[in-house]
PDB file of C-alpha atoms in Angstrom:
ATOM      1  CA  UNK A   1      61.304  -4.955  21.538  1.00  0.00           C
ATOM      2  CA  UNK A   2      62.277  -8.489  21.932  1.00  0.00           C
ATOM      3  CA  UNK A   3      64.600  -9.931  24.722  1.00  0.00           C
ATOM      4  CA  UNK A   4      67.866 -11.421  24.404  1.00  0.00           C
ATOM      5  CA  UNK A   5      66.556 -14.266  26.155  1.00  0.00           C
ATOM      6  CA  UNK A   6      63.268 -14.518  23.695  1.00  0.00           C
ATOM      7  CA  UNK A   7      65.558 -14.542  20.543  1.00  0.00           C
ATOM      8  CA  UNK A   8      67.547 -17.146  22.207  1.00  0.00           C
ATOM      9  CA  UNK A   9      65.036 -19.733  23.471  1.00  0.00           C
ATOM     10  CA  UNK A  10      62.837 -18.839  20.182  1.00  0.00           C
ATOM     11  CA  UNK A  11      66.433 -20.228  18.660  1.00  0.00           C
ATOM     12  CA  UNK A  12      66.687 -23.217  20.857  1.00  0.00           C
ATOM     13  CA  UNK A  13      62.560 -23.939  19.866  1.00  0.00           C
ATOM     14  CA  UNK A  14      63.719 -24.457  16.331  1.00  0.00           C
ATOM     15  CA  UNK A  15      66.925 -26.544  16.979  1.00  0.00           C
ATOM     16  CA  UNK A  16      65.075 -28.469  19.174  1.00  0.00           C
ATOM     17  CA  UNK A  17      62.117 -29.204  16.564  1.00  0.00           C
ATOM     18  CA  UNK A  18      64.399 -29.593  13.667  1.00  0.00           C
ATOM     19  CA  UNK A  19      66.528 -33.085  15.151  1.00  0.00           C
ATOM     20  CA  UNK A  20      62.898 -34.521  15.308  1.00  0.00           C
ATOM     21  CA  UNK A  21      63.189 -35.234  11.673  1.00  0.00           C
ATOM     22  CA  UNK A  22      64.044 -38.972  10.972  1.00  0.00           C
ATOM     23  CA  UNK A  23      66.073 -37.433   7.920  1.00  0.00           C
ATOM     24  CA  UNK A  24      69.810 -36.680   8.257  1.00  0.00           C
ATOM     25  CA  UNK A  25      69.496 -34.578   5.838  1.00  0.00           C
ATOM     26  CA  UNK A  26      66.661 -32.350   7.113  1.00  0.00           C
ATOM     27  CA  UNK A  27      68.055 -32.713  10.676  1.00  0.00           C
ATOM     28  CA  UNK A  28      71.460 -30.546   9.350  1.00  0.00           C
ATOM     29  CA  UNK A  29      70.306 -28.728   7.077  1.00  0.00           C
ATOM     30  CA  UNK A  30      68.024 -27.174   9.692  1.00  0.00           C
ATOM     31  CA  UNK A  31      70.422 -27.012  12.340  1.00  0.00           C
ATOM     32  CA  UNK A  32      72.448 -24.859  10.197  1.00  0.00           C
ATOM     33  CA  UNK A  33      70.021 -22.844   8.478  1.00  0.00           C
ATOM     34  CA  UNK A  34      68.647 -21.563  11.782  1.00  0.00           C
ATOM     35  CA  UNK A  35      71.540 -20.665  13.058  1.00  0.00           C
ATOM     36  CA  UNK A  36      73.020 -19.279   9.813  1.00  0.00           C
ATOM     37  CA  UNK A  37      69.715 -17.163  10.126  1.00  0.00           C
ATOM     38  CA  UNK A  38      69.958 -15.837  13.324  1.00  0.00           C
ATOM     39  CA  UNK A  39      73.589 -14.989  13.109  1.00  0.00           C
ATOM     40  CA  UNK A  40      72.520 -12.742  10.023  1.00  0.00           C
ATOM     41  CA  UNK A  41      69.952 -10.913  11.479  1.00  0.00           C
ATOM     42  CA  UNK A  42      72.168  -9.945  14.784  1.00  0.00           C
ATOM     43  CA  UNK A  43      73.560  -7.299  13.008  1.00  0.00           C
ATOM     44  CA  UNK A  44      71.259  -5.053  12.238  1.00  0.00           C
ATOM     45  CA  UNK A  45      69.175  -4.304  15.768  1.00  0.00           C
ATOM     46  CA  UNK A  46      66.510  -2.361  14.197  1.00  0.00           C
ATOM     47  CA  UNK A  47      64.834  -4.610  12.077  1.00  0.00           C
ATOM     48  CA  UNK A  48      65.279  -7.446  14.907  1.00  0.00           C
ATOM     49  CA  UNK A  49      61.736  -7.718  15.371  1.00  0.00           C
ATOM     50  CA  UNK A  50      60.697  -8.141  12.019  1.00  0.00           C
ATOM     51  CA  UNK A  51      63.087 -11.169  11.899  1.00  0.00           C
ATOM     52  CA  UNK A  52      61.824 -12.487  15.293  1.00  0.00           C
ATOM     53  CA  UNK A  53      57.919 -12.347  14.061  1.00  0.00           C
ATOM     54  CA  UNK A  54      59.374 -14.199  10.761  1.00  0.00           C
ATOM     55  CA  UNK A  55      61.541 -16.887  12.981  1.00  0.00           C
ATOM     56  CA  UNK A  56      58.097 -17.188  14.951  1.00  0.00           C
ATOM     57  CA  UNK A  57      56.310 -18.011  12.110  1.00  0.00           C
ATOM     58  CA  UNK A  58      59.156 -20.461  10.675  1.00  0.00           C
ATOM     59  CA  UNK A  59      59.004 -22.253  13.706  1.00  0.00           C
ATOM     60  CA  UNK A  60      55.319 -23.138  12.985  1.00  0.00           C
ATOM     61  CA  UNK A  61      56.116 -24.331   9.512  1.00  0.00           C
ATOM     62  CA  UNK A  62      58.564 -26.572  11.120  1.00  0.00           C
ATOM     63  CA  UNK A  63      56.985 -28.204  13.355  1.00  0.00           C
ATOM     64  CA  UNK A  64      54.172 -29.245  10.746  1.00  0.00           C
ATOM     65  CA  UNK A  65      57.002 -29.994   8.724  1.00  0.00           C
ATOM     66  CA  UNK A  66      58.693 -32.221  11.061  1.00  0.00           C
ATOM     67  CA  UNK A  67      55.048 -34.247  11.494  1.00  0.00           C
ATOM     68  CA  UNK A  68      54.632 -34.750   7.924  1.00  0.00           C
ATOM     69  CA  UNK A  69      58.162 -35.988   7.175  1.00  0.00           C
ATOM     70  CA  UNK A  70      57.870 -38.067  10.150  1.00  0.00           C
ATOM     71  CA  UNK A  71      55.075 -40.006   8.360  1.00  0.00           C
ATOM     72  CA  UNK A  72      57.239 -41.095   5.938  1.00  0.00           C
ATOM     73  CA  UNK A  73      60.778 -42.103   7.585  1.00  0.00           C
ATOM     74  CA  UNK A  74      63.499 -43.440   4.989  1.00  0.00           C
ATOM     75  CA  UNK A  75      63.809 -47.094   5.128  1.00  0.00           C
ATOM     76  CA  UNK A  76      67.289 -47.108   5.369  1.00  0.00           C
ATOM     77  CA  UNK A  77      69.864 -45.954   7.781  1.00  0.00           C
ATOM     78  CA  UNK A  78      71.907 -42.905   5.854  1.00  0.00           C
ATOM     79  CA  UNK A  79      75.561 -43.324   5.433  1.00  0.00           C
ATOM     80  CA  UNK A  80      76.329 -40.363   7.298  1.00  0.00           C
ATOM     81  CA  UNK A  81      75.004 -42.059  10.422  1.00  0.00           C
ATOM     82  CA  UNK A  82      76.948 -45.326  10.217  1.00  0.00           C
ATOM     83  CA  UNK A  83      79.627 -45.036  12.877  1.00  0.00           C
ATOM     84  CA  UNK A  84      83.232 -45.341  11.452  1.00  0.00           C
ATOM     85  CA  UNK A  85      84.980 -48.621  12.308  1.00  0.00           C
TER      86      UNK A  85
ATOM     87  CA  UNK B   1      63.295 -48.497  91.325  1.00  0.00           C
ATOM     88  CA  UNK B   2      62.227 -51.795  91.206  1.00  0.00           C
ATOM     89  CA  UNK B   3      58.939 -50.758  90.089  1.00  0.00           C
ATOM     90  CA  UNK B   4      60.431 -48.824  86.721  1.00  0.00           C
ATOM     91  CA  UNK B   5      62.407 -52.105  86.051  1.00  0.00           C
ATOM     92  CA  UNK B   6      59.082 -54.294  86.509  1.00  0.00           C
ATOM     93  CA  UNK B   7      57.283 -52.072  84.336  1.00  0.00           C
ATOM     94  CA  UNK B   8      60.217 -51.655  81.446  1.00  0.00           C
ATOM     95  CA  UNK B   9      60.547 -55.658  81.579  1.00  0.00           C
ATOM     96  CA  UNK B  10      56.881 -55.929  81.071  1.00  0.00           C
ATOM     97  CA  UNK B  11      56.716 -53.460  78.260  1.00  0.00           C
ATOM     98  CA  UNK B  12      59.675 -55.553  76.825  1.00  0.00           C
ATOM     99  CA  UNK B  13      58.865 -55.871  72.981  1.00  0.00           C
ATOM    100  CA  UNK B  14      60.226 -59.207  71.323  1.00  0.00           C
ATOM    101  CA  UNK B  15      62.963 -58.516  68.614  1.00  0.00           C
ATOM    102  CA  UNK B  16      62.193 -61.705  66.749  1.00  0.00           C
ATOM    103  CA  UNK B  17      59.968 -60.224  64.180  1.00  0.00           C
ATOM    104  CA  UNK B  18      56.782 -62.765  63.867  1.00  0.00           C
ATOM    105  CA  UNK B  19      56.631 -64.656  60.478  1.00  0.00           C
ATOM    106  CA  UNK B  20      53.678 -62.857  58.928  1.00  0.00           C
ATOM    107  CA  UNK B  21      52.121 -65.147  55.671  1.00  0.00           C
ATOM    108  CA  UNK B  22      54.577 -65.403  53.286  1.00  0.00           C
ATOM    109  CA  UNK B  23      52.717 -64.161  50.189  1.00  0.00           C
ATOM    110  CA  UNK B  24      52.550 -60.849  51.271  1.00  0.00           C
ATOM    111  CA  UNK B  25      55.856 -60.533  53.033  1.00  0.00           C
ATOM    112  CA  UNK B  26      57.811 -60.869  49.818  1.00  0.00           C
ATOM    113  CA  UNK B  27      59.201 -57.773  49.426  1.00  0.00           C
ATOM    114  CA  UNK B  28      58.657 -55.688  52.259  1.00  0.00           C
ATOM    115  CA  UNK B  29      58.445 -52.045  51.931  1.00  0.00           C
ATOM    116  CA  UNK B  30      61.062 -50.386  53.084  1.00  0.00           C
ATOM    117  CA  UNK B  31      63.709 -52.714  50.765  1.00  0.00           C
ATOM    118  CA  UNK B  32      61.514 -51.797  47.741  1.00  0.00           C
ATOM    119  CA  UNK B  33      61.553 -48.237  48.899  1.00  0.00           C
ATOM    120  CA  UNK B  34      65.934 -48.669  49.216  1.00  0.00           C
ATOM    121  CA  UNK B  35      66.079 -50.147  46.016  1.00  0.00           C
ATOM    122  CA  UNK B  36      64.267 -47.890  43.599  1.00  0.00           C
ATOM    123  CA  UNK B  37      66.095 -44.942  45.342  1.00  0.00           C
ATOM    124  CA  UNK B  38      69.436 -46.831  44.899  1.00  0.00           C
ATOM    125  CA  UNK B  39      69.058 -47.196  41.138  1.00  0.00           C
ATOM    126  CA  UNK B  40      68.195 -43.265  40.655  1.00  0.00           C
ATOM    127  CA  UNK B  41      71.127 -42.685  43.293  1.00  0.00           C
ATOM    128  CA  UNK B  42      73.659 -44.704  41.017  1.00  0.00           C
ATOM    129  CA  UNK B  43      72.025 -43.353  37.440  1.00  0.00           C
ATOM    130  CA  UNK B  44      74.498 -39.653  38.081  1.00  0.00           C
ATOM    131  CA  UNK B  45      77.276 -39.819  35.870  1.00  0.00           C
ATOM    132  CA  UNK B  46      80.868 -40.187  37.339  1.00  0.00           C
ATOM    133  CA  UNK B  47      82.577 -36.839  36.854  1.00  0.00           C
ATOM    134  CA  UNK B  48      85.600 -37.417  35.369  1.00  0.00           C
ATOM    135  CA  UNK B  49      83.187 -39.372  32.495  1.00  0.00           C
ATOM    136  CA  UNK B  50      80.868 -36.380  32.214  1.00  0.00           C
ATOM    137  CA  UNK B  51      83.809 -34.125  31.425  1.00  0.00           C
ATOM    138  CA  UNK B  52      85.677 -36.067  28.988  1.00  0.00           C
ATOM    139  CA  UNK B  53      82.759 -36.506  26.808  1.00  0.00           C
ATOM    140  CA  UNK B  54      81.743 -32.844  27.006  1.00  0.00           C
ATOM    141  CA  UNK B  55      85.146 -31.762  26.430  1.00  0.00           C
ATOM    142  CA  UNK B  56      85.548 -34.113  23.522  1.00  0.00           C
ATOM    143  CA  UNK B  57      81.814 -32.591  22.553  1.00  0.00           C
ATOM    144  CA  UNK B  58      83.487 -28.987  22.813  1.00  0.00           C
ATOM    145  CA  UNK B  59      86.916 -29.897  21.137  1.00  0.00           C
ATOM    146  CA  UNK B  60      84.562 -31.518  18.443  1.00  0.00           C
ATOM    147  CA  UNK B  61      82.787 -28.345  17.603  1.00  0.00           C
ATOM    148  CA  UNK B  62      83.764 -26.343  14.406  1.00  0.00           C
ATOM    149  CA  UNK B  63      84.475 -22.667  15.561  1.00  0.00           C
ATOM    150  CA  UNK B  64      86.738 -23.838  18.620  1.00  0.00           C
ATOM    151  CA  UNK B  65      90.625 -24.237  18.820  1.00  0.00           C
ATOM    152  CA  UNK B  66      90.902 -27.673  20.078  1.00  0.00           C
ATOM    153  CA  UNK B  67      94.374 -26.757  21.789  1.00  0.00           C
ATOM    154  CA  UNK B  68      92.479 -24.163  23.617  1.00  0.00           C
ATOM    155  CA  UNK B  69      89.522 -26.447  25.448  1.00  0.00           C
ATOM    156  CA  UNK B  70      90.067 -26.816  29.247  1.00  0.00           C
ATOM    157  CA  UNK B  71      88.068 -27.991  31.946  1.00  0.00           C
ATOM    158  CA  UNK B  72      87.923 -24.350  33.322  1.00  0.00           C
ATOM    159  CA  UNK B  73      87.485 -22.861  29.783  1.00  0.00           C
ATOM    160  CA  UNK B  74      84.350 -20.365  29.454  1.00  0.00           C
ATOM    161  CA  UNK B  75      82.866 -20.124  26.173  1.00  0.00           C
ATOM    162  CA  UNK B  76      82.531 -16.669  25.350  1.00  0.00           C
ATOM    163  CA  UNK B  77      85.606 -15.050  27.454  1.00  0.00           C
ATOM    164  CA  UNK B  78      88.217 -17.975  26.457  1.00  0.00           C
ATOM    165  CA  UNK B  79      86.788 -19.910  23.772  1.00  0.00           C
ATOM    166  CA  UNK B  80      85.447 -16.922  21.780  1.00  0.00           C
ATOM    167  CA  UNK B  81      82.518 -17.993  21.187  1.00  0.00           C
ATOM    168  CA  UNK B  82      79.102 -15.830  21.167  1.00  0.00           C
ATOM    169  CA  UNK B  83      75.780 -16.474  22.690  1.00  0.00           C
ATOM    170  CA  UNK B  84      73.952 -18.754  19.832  1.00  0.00           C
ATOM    171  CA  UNK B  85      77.357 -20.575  19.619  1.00  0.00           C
ATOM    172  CA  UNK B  86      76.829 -21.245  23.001  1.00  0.00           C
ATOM    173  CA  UNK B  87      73.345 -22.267  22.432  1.00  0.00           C
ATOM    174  CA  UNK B  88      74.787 -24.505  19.721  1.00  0.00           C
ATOM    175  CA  UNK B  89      77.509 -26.320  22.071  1.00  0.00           C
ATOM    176  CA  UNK B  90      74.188 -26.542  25.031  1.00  0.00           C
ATOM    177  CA  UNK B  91      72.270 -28.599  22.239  1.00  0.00           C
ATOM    178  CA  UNK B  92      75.603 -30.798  20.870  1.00  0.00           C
ATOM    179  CA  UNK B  93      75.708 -31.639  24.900  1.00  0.00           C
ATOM    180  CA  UNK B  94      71.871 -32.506  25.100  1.00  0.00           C
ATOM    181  CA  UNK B  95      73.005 -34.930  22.238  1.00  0.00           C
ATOM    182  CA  UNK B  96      75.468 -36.138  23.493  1.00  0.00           C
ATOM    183  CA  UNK B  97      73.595 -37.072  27.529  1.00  0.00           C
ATOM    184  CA  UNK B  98      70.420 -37.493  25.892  1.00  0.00           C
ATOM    185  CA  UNK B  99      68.354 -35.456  28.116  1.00  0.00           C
ATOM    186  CA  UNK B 100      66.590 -31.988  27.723  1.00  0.00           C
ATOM    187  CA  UNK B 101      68.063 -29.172  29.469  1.00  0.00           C
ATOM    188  CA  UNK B 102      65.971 -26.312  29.970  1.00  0.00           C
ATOM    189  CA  UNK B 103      65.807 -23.120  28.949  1.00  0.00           C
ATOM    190  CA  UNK B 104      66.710 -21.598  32.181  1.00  0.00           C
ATOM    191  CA  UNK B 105      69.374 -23.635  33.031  1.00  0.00           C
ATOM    192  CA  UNK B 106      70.861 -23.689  29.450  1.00  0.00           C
ATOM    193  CA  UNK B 107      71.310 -19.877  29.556  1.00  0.00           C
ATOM    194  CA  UNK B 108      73.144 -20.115  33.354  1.00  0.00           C
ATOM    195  CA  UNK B 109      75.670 -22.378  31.316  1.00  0.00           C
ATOM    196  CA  UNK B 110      78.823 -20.188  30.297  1.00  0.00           C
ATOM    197  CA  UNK B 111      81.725 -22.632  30.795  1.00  0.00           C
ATOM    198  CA  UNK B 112      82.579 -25.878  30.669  1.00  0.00           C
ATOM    199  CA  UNK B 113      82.927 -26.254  34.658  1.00  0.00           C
ATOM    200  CA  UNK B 114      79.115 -25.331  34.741  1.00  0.00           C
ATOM    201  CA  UNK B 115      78.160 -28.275  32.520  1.00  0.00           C
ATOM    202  CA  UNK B 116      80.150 -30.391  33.845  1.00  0.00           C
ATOM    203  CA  UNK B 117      78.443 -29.408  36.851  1.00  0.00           C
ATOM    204  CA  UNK B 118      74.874 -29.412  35.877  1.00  0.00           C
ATOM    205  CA  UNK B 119      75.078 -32.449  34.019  1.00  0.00           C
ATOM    206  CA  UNK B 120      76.683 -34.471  36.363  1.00  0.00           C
ATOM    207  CA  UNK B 121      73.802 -33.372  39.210  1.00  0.00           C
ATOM    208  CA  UNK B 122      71.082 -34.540  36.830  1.00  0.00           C
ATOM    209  CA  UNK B 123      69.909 -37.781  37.129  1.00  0.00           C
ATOM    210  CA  UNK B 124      68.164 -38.203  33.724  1.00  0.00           C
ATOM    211  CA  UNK B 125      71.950 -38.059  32.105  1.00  0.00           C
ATOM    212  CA  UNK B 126      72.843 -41.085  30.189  1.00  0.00           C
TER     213      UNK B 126
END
């Protein structure tokens, strides 16, 4: 049975890793599919640690993930990120 | 008497320090010592600062009623927000200071007062 605490810092892991990407794209996107995902899976406490194993393993993927994109940074600044004047 | 005023005016140390050779006198120790500690002392964040930016950070985020953000506000009791939310608002403020906050200490943060008060004690806050 996992903690509270694992599921959160297991959560924070991810967030963390995903705003390493130098996409703004990626960076979002993960931000809100991890916490899209968790929010799902709080529901339903008995299959919470079949989702935690699968988080655990998505959090592997992402950090390879985040080294490979990181190779290959865009070579311009997206628009997103351009402060309003 | 007069001996213990003999011996104390013989044991007399000069208070003119002696020139020692210049090259290695440059800096002496103790003012390097001051300074570096000075610049981590002044590197905390004034605390007025800290909590305007995290309450603009808070009033910023999605699920919160701006109207409702205070500087006594807790997340889950008066903001109605739930434990990854919090985790959420935690991260926006490691944005926003640029510093990694722990695990431990992220999960002792339930109100704004508390990272207001953490962040303003840490001296890796920009």
């Amino acid at each position: 049975m996992v903690s509270r605490s694992e599921v959160l810092s297991l959560c924070r892991a991810m967030l963390r890793a995903g705003r390493q990407y130098p996409h703004y794209n990626l960076r979002e996107y993960t931000k809100r599919r991890t916490l899209d995902g968790f929010r799902m899976n709080n529901t339903d406490q008995s299959k919470v640690n079949e989702a935690y194993a699968e988080a655990k393993a998505q959090l592997v993927v992402l950090e390879r993930s985040v080294k490979f994109h990181s190779l290959y940074p865009p070579k311009t600044k997206n628009i997103m990120e351009v402060k309003l004047q | 008497m007069a001996a213990r005023g003999a011996l104390l005016r013989y044991l007399r140390v000069n208070v003119n320090p002696t020139i020692q050779n210049p090259r290695e006198c440059a800096l002496p120790f103790s003012v390097l010592l001051r300074r570096f500690s000075e610049e981590v002392r002044g590197s905390f964040l004034d605390k007025s600062e800290v909590t305007d930016r995290v309450l603009s950070v808070v009033k910023n985020f999605q699920k919160v009623d701006p109207s409702k953000v205070s500087p006594k506000s807790h997340f889950q009791n008066d903001l109605g927000l739930d434990s990854l939310d919090t985790v959420e608002v935690v991260m926006a403020l490691e944005e926003e200071f640029g510093f990694e906050i722990p695990d431990t200490d992220a999960d002792k943060i339930h109100s704004i007062n508390l990272a207001v008060d953490f962040i303003a004690s840490h001296p890796q806050a920009k």
